[in-house]
Structure formats: C-alpha cells, structure tokens
Amino acid sequence: VSCEACPSQERCLPAGCSSITKPCACAEAPAGCHWEDASGRCLQSSGGAGTSCAACSRQAVCSPPVLYSFVPAPRTTLQLPTHLAIRLRFDRPMVIADSSKATFLCAGQAQPSRIPPSDMSVEGNDLLVSVKSILGF
C-alpha cells in the first residue's frame, strides 16, 4: 500500500529511519533506510548498504527459497505418534525470525491453522513444523 494511500504505516512516518522498528518497513521506507542485522536497527543508507534478505525476504532483490520435498507425503492422514512433525526441505538453509508466520490447511478445513514460531524448528535446509498446532494441541 502506498504512503499516499495510507500515511500511518510505520515505513511512511516522517520521523526518519531510527523510528522504524521492523526490517521490511525499514527496507520499504521512502527515506532511503536499511536494516542493520547486527544491531537490529533501521539506519539511514549510505554507500549502497541494503537490507539483507534474511531480515526481509519480500524485497524485489530476494528470490524465495525453493521447496524440494516434504514428509509425510501429500494427502497423508496425520496420526500421533507416527507424525510428530512435518519436514519441509528447501534449496537453502532456513531461518526462523521472531516475526515468522506460517499457516497449514488440511483437506476439508474451512480456515488454516496458524503455526506459531515456537512450533517450528530448523535443521539445515529443513524446516520442521510440529503437528500439535495443526491437530489442535
């Protein structure tokens, strides 16, 4: 949404880069800001510094990871204790940020289940999602 259409967005506030507290809002700010991973702060850009894709993956310069496989197979009925987690294998190592969001939609389910970051973990290129959120535990 453009700043003209909705000027109250964090990235559109006139206070400058230092007032922005989220990486993507910082990267999208019209004031020429970038997110500094080391300090976790939004700073005025200088010398071509940019926001990393790890901090904000929705930037145009960032290519999304490619999903190679997942276990269990599609259309599997999840049952405990056989299926404690869903394993998603990507083409690169994954990182779970505090602001990570994930949802899961089972066949016949009207609304997707929200998966909190606490129910996700990473093993190299694999993202593991605990089924307890999906099964309502």
Short mmCIF file of N, CA and C in Angstrom, two decimals:
data_model
loop_
_atom_site.label_atom_id
_atom_site.label_comp_id
_atom_site.label_asym_id
_atom_site.label_seq_id
_atom_site.Cartn_x
_atom_site.Cartn_y
_atom_site.Cartn_z
N VAL A 1 0.86 -1.17 0.00
CA VAL A 1 0.00 0.00 0.00
C VAL A 1 0.90 1.23 0.00
N SER A 2 0.61 2.16 -0.85
CA SER A 2 1.45 3.34 -0.97
C SER A 2 1.30 4.23 0.26
N CYS A 3 2.34 5.06 0.52
CA CYS A 3 2.29 6.00 1.64
C CYS A 3 1.22 7.07 1.41
N GLU A 4 0.97 7.39 0.14
CA GLU A 4 -0.06 8.38 -0.16
C GLU A 4 -1.45 7.85 0.24
N ALA A 5 -1.68 6.56 0.01
CA ALA A 5 -2.97 5.97 0.32
C ALA A 5 -3.14 5.72 1.82
N CYS A 6 -2.05 5.45 2.51
CA CYS A 6 -2.13 5.15 3.95
C CYS A 6 -0.86 5.65 4.64
N PRO A 7 -0.79 6.94 4.95
CA PRO A 7 0.42 7.53 5.52
C PRO A 7 0.73 7.11 6.96
N SER A 8 -0.16 6.37 7.63
CA SER A 8 0.09 5.98 9.01
C SER A 8 0.93 4.70 9.14
N GLN A 9 1.31 4.08 8.01
CA GLN A 9 2.16 2.90 8.05
C GLN A 9 3.51 3.28 8.64
N GLU A 10 4.12 2.34 9.37
CA GLU A 10 5.39 2.63 10.03
C GLU A 10 6.45 3.14 9.05
N ARG A 11 6.51 2.55 7.88
CA ARG A 11 7.54 2.95 6.92
C ARG A 11 7.31 4.33 6.33
N CYS A 12 6.12 4.91 6.55
CA CYS A 12 5.77 6.20 5.97
C CYS A 12 5.87 7.35 6.96
N LEU A 13 6.18 7.07 8.20
CA LEU A 13 6.23 8.12 9.22
C LEU A 13 7.38 9.08 8.94
N PRO A 14 7.17 10.36 9.18
CA PRO A 14 8.18 11.37 8.84
C PRO A 14 9.38 11.42 9.79
N ALA A 15 9.39 10.67 10.88
CA ALA A 15 10.44 10.77 11.88
C ALA A 15 11.80 10.25 11.40
N GLY A 16 11.83 9.54 10.29
CA GLY A 16 13.10 9.04 9.77
C GLY A 16 13.34 7.59 10.09
N CYS A 17 14.49 7.12 9.68
CA CYS A 17 14.81 5.69 9.78
C CYS A 17 14.83 5.18 11.21
N SER A 18 15.36 5.97 12.13
CA SER A 18 15.54 5.48 13.50
C SER A 18 14.23 5.17 14.21
N SER A 19 13.11 5.67 13.71
CA SER A 19 11.82 5.40 14.36
C SER A 19 11.19 4.09 13.87
N ILE A 20 11.77 3.47 12.84
CA ILE A 20 11.21 2.24 12.26
C ILE A 20 11.75 1.04 13.02
N THR A 21 10.85 0.14 13.43
CA THR A 21 11.25 -0.99 14.29
C THR A 21 11.16 -2.35 13.61
N LYS A 22 10.72 -2.41 12.36
CA LYS A 22 10.58 -3.69 11.67
C LYS A 22 11.43 -3.68 10.39
N PRO A 23 12.14 -4.80 10.12
CA PRO A 23 13.05 -4.85 8.97
C PRO A 23 12.41 -4.51 7.62
N CYS A 24 11.24 -5.07 7.31
CA CYS A 24 10.64 -4.82 6.00
C CYS A 24 10.11 -3.39 5.88
N ALA A 25 9.58 -2.85 6.96
CA ALA A 25 9.14 -1.45 6.95
C ALA A 25 10.34 -0.55 6.70
N CYS A 26 11.48 -0.91 7.27
CA CYS A 26 12.71 -0.15 7.06
C CYS A 26 13.16 -0.23 5.61
N ALA A 27 13.20 -1.44 5.05
CA ALA A 27 13.63 -1.63 3.67
C ALA A 27 12.73 -0.90 2.68
N GLU A 28 11.44 -0.78 3.01
CA GLU A 28 10.46 -0.17 2.11
C GLU A 28 10.27 1.33 2.33
N ALA A 29 10.95 1.87 3.33
CA ALA A 29 10.79 3.30 3.65
C ALA A 29 11.29 4.18 2.52
N PRO A 30 10.53 5.22 2.16
CA PRO A 30 10.96 6.11 1.08
C PRO A 30 12.13 7.00 1.48
N ALA A 31 12.51 6.99 2.77
CA ALA A 31 13.58 7.86 3.24
C ALA A 31 14.98 7.33 2.95
N GLY A 32 15.09 6.17 2.28
CA GLY A 32 16.41 5.62 1.97
C GLY A 32 17.05 4.96 3.18
N CYS A 33 16.33 4.05 3.80
CA CYS A 33 16.80 3.37 5.01
C CYS A 33 17.24 1.94 4.69
N HIS A 34 17.98 1.35 5.62
CA HIS A 34 18.30 -0.07 5.53
C HIS A 34 18.33 -0.65 6.94
N TRP A 35 18.03 -1.95 7.04
CA TRP A 35 18.03 -2.63 8.32
C TRP A 35 19.41 -3.21 8.55
N GLU A 36 20.00 -2.90 9.72
CA GLU A 36 21.30 -3.44 10.08
C GLU A 36 21.08 -4.67 10.96
N ASP A 37 21.45 -5.83 10.44
CA ASP A 37 21.21 -7.09 11.15
C ASP A 37 21.90 -7.14 12.50
N ALA A 38 23.16 -6.69 12.55
CA ALA A 38 23.96 -6.81 13.78
C ALA A 38 23.33 -6.07 14.96
N SER A 39 22.83 -4.87 14.71
CA SER A 39 22.27 -4.06 15.81
C SER A 39 20.76 -4.19 15.93
N GLY A 40 20.11 -4.74 14.88
CA GLY A 40 18.66 -4.83 14.90
C GLY A 40 17.99 -3.47 14.85
N ARG A 41 18.61 -2.56 14.07
CA ARG A 41 18.08 -1.19 13.97
C ARG A 41 17.98 -0.76 12.51
N CYS A 42 17.11 0.22 12.30
CA CYS A 42 16.94 0.82 10.99
C CYS A 42 17.81 2.07 10.92
N LEU A 43 18.65 2.13 9.91
CA LEU A 43 19.59 3.24 9.77
C LEU A 43 19.44 3.90 8.40
N GLN A 44 19.90 5.14 8.31
CA GLN A 44 19.94 5.85 7.03
C GLN A 44 20.96 5.14 6.14
N SER A 45 20.61 4.87 4.90
CA SER A 45 21.52 4.17 3.99
C SER A 45 22.63 5.09 3.54
N SER A 46 23.82 4.51 3.43
CA SER A 46 24.97 5.24 2.90
C SER A 46 25.88 4.24 2.23
N GLY A 47 26.43 4.58 1.10
CA GLY A 47 27.37 3.73 0.40
C GLY A 47 26.79 2.42 -0.11
N GLY A 48 25.53 2.42 -0.47
CA GLY A 48 24.93 1.24 -1.08
C GLY A 48 24.51 0.16 -0.11
N ALA A 49 24.52 0.45 1.20
CA ALA A 49 24.08 -0.55 2.17
C ALA A 49 22.60 -0.85 1.95
N GLY A 50 22.25 -2.12 2.02
CA GLY A 50 20.87 -2.52 1.84
C GLY A 50 20.43 -3.47 2.93
N THR A 51 19.16 -3.74 2.99
CA THR A 51 18.60 -4.67 3.96
C THR A 51 18.82 -6.09 3.46
N SER A 52 19.31 -6.97 4.32
CA SER A 52 19.56 -8.35 3.90
C SER A 52 18.25 -9.08 3.63
N CYS A 53 18.32 -10.09 2.80
CA CYS A 53 17.14 -10.91 2.52
C CYS A 53 16.76 -11.74 3.74
N ALA A 54 17.72 -12.03 4.62
CA ALA A 54 17.40 -12.75 5.86
C ALA A 54 16.51 -11.89 6.75
N ALA A 55 16.72 -10.58 6.73
CA ALA A 55 15.91 -9.68 7.56
C ALA A 55 14.56 -9.41 6.93
N CYS A 56 14.51 -9.29 5.61
CA CYS A 56 13.25 -9.02 4.91
C CYS A 56 13.28 -9.70 3.56
N SER A 57 12.67 -10.86 3.49
CA SER A 57 12.73 -11.68 2.27
C SER A 57 11.78 -11.21 1.17
N ARG A 58 10.86 -10.29 1.46
CA ARG A 58 9.90 -9.89 0.43
C ARG A 58 10.39 -8.75 -0.46
N GLN A 59 11.66 -8.40 -0.36
CA GLN A 59 12.22 -7.39 -1.24
C GLN A 59 12.34 -7.95 -2.66
N ALA A 60 12.26 -7.07 -3.65
CA ALA A 60 12.32 -7.50 -5.05
C ALA A 60 13.64 -8.20 -5.38
N VAL A 61 14.72 -7.85 -4.68
CA VAL A 61 16.03 -8.44 -4.96
C VAL A 61 16.20 -9.84 -4.36
N CYS A 62 15.26 -10.26 -3.55
CA CYS A 62 15.36 -11.56 -2.86
C CYS A 62 14.57 -12.62 -3.60
N SER A 63 15.22 -13.73 -3.88
CA SER A 63 14.49 -14.83 -4.51
C SER A 63 14.01 -15.77 -3.41
N PRO A 64 12.76 -16.19 -3.48
CA PRO A 64 12.23 -17.07 -2.43
C PRO A 64 12.88 -18.44 -2.48
N PRO A 65 12.96 -19.11 -1.34
CA PRO A 65 13.52 -20.47 -1.35
C PRO A 65 12.62 -21.41 -2.14
N VAL A 66 13.23 -22.45 -2.67
CA VAL A 66 12.50 -23.45 -3.45
C VAL A 66 12.27 -24.67 -2.57
N LEU A 67 11.03 -25.12 -2.49
CA LEU A 67 10.67 -26.31 -1.72
C LEU A 67 10.98 -27.54 -2.58
N TYR A 68 11.87 -28.40 -2.07
CA TYR A 68 12.24 -29.61 -2.80
C TYR A 68 11.36 -30.80 -2.43
N SER A 69 11.07 -30.95 -1.15
CA SER A 69 10.29 -32.12 -0.74
C SER A 69 9.67 -31.87 0.63
N PHE A 70 8.72 -32.73 0.97
CA PHE A 70 8.15 -32.71 2.31
C PHE A 70 7.70 -34.10 2.72
N VAL A 71 7.79 -34.33 4.03
CA VAL A 71 7.43 -35.62 4.62
C VAL A 71 6.55 -35.33 5.83
N PRO A 72 5.42 -35.98 5.98
CA PRO A 72 4.89 -37.06 5.16
C PRO A 72 4.37 -36.56 3.81
N ALA A 73 4.07 -37.50 2.95
CA ALA A 73 3.63 -37.20 1.58
C ALA A 73 2.26 -36.50 1.60
N PRO A 74 1.95 -35.78 0.51
CA PRO A 74 0.64 -35.13 0.41
C PRO A 74 -0.50 -36.13 0.61
N ARG A 75 -1.57 -35.66 1.18
CA ARG A 75 -2.79 -36.42 1.41
C ARG A 75 -2.64 -37.52 2.46
N THR A 76 -1.55 -37.45 3.25
CA THR A 76 -1.36 -38.39 4.35
C THR A 76 -2.22 -37.94 5.53
N THR A 77 -2.89 -38.86 6.17
CA THR A 77 -3.63 -38.56 7.38
C THR A 77 -2.64 -38.51 8.53
N LEU A 78 -2.54 -37.37 9.18
CA LEU A 78 -1.59 -37.21 10.28
C LEU A 78 -2.10 -37.96 11.51
N GLN A 79 -1.21 -38.78 12.07
CA GLN A 79 -1.57 -39.56 13.25
C GLN A 79 -0.41 -39.53 14.23
N LEU A 80 -0.75 -39.38 15.50
CA LEU A 80 0.26 -39.43 16.55
C LEU A 80 0.37 -40.86 17.05
N PRO A 81 1.51 -41.36 17.44
CA PRO A 81 2.79 -40.67 17.48
C PRO A 81 3.61 -40.79 16.20
N THR A 82 3.07 -41.39 15.15
CA THR A 82 3.81 -41.58 13.90
C THR A 82 4.27 -40.25 13.31
N HIS A 83 3.41 -39.26 13.28
CA HIS A 83 3.72 -37.98 12.66
C HIS A 83 3.80 -36.88 13.71
N LEU A 84 4.98 -36.68 14.26
CA LEU A 84 5.17 -35.62 15.25
C LEU A 84 5.48 -34.28 14.59
N ALA A 85 6.00 -34.33 13.38
CA ALA A 85 6.37 -33.10 12.68
C ALA A 85 6.26 -33.30 11.17
N ILE A 86 6.09 -32.20 10.48
CA ILE A 86 6.14 -32.18 9.03
C ILE A 86 7.49 -31.60 8.65
N ARG A 87 8.22 -32.29 7.80
CA ARG A 87 9.55 -31.86 7.38
C ARG A 87 9.48 -31.29 5.97
N LEU A 88 9.86 -30.02 5.84
CA LEU A 88 9.90 -29.34 4.54
C LEU A 88 11.36 -29.09 4.17
N ARG A 89 11.82 -29.63 3.06
CA ARG A 89 13.21 -29.46 2.64
C ARG A 89 13.29 -28.40 1.54
N PHE A 90 14.15 -27.40 1.77
CA PHE A 90 14.34 -26.29 0.83
C PHE A 90 15.71 -26.34 0.19
N ASP A 91 15.94 -25.46 -0.77
CA ASP A 91 17.19 -25.42 -1.51
C ASP A 91 18.30 -24.68 -0.77
N ARG A 92 17.99 -24.16 0.42
CA ARG A 92 18.98 -23.40 1.19
C ARG A 92 18.61 -23.48 2.67
N PRO A 93 19.57 -23.15 3.55
CA PRO A 93 19.26 -23.15 4.98
C PRO A 93 18.15 -22.15 5.31
N MET A 94 17.31 -22.53 6.24
CA MET A 94 16.19 -21.69 6.67
C MET A 94 16.53 -20.99 7.98
N VAL A 95 15.87 -19.86 8.21
CA VAL A 95 16.00 -19.11 9.46
C VAL A 95 14.59 -18.77 9.91
N ILE A 96 14.31 -18.95 11.19
CA ILE A 96 13.01 -18.57 11.73
C ILE A 96 13.19 -17.26 12.48
N ALA A 97 12.55 -16.22 11.98
CA ALA A 97 12.60 -14.92 12.64
C ALA A 97 11.48 -14.84 13.67
N ASP A 98 11.61 -13.91 14.61
CA ASP A 98 10.57 -13.73 15.62
C ASP A 98 9.23 -13.40 14.98
N SER A 99 9.27 -12.77 13.83
CA SER A 99 8.03 -12.36 13.16
C SER A 99 7.55 -13.39 12.13
N SER A 100 8.17 -14.57 12.11
CA SER A 100 7.77 -15.59 11.14
C SER A 100 6.31 -15.98 11.31
N LYS A 101 5.64 -16.18 10.18
CA LYS A 101 4.25 -16.59 10.19
C LYS A 101 4.10 -17.78 9.26
N ALA A 102 3.33 -18.76 9.71
CA ALA A 102 3.06 -19.93 8.88
C ALA A 102 1.64 -20.39 9.16
N THR A 103 1.01 -20.91 8.13
CA THR A 103 -0.32 -21.49 8.28
C THR A 103 -0.34 -22.84 7.58
N PHE A 104 -1.28 -23.67 7.98
CA PHE A 104 -1.41 -25.01 7.41
C PHE A 104 -2.88 -25.28 7.20
N LEU A 105 -3.24 -25.75 6.02
CA LEU A 105 -4.63 -26.01 5.70
C LEU A 105 -4.80 -27.49 5.36
N CYS A 106 -5.57 -28.19 6.18
CA CYS A 106 -5.85 -29.60 5.93
C CYS A 106 -7.07 -29.73 5.02
N ALA A 107 -7.16 -30.83 4.29
CA ALA A 107 -8.31 -31.09 3.42
C ALA A 107 -9.59 -31.04 4.25
N GLY A 108 -10.58 -30.30 3.76
CA GLY A 108 -11.86 -30.19 4.43
C GLY A 108 -11.91 -29.15 5.53
N GLN A 109 -10.79 -28.51 5.81
CA GLN A 109 -10.71 -27.50 6.85
C GLN A 109 -11.12 -26.15 6.27
N ALA A 110 -12.01 -25.42 6.94
CA ALA A 110 -12.51 -24.14 6.43
C ALA A 110 -11.46 -23.04 6.54
N GLN A 111 -10.75 -22.97 7.67
CA GLN A 111 -9.74 -21.95 7.91
C GLN A 111 -8.40 -22.62 8.21
N PRO A 112 -7.31 -22.02 7.75
CA PRO A 112 -6.00 -22.61 8.05
C PRO A 112 -5.65 -22.49 9.53
N SER A 113 -4.82 -23.40 10.00
CA SER A 113 -4.30 -23.36 11.37
C SER A 113 -3.06 -22.49 11.37
N ARG A 114 -2.98 -21.57 12.32
CA ARG A 114 -1.80 -20.72 12.45
C ARG A 114 -0.73 -21.51 13.21
N ILE A 115 0.49 -21.50 12.70
CA ILE A 115 1.60 -22.21 13.33
C ILE A 115 2.50 -21.17 13.99
N PRO A 116 2.59 -21.14 15.32
CA PRO A 116 3.46 -20.16 15.97
C PRO A 116 4.93 -20.52 15.77
N PRO A 117 5.82 -19.52 15.81
CA PRO A 117 7.26 -19.80 15.66
C PRO A 117 7.77 -20.84 16.66
N SER A 118 7.15 -20.93 17.83
CA SER A 118 7.59 -21.91 18.83
C SER A 118 7.33 -23.35 18.39
N ASP A 119 6.46 -23.56 17.40
CA ASP A 119 6.18 -24.90 16.87
C ASP A 119 6.94 -25.17 15.58
N MET A 120 7.93 -24.33 15.27
CA MET A 120 8.78 -24.53 14.09
C MET A 120 10.23 -24.60 14.55
N SER A 121 11.00 -25.43 13.87
CA SER A 121 12.44 -25.51 14.14
C SER A 121 13.16 -25.76 12.81
N VAL A 122 14.46 -25.58 12.83
CA VAL A 122 15.26 -25.70 11.62
C VAL A 122 16.39 -26.69 11.84
N GLU A 123 16.62 -27.53 10.83
CA GLU A 123 17.78 -28.42 10.77
C GLU A 123 18.40 -28.25 9.40
N GLY A 124 19.34 -27.34 9.28
CA GLY A 124 19.97 -27.06 7.98
C GLY A 124 18.96 -26.52 6.98
N ASN A 125 18.76 -27.27 5.88
CA ASN A 125 17.80 -26.84 4.85
C ASN A 125 16.38 -27.29 5.16
N ASP A 126 16.18 -27.95 6.28
CA ASP A 126 14.87 -28.49 6.63
C ASP A 126 14.15 -27.61 7.65
N LEU A 127 12.90 -27.33 7.37
CA LEU A 127 12.02 -26.66 8.32
C LEU A 127 11.10 -27.72 8.88
N LEU A 128 11.09 -27.87 10.19
CA LEU A 128 10.22 -28.85 10.85
C LEU A 128 9.08 -28.11 11.53
N VAL A 129 7.86 -28.56 11.25
CA VAL A 129 6.66 -27.96 11.82
C VAL A 129 5.99 -29.00 12.70
N SER A 130 5.87 -28.69 13.99
CA SER A 130 5.22 -29.60 14.93
C SER A 130 3.74 -29.72 14.54
N VAL A 131 3.22 -30.93 14.59
CA VAL A 131 1.83 -31.13 14.22
C VAL A 131 0.87 -30.78 15.35
N LYS A 132 1.37 -30.44 16.53
CA LYS A 132 0.47 -30.16 17.64
C LYS A 132 -0.43 -28.96 17.37
N SER A 133 0.07 -27.94 16.68
CA SER A 133 -0.78 -26.80 16.33
C SER A 133 -1.82 -27.20 15.28
N ILE A 134 -1.42 -28.04 14.35
CA ILE A 134 -2.30 -28.46 13.27
C ILE A 134 -3.42 -29.34 13.82
N LEU A 135 -3.07 -30.21 14.76
CA LEU A 135 -4.05 -31.12 15.33
C LEU A 135 -4.80 -30.53 16.52
N GLY A 136 -4.47 -29.27 16.87
CA GLY A 136 -5.21 -28.57 17.92
C GLY A 136 -4.76 -28.87 19.33
N PHE A 137 -3.48 -29.21 19.54
CA PHE A 137 -2.97 -29.46 20.88
C PHE A 137 -2.32 -28.23 21.46
#
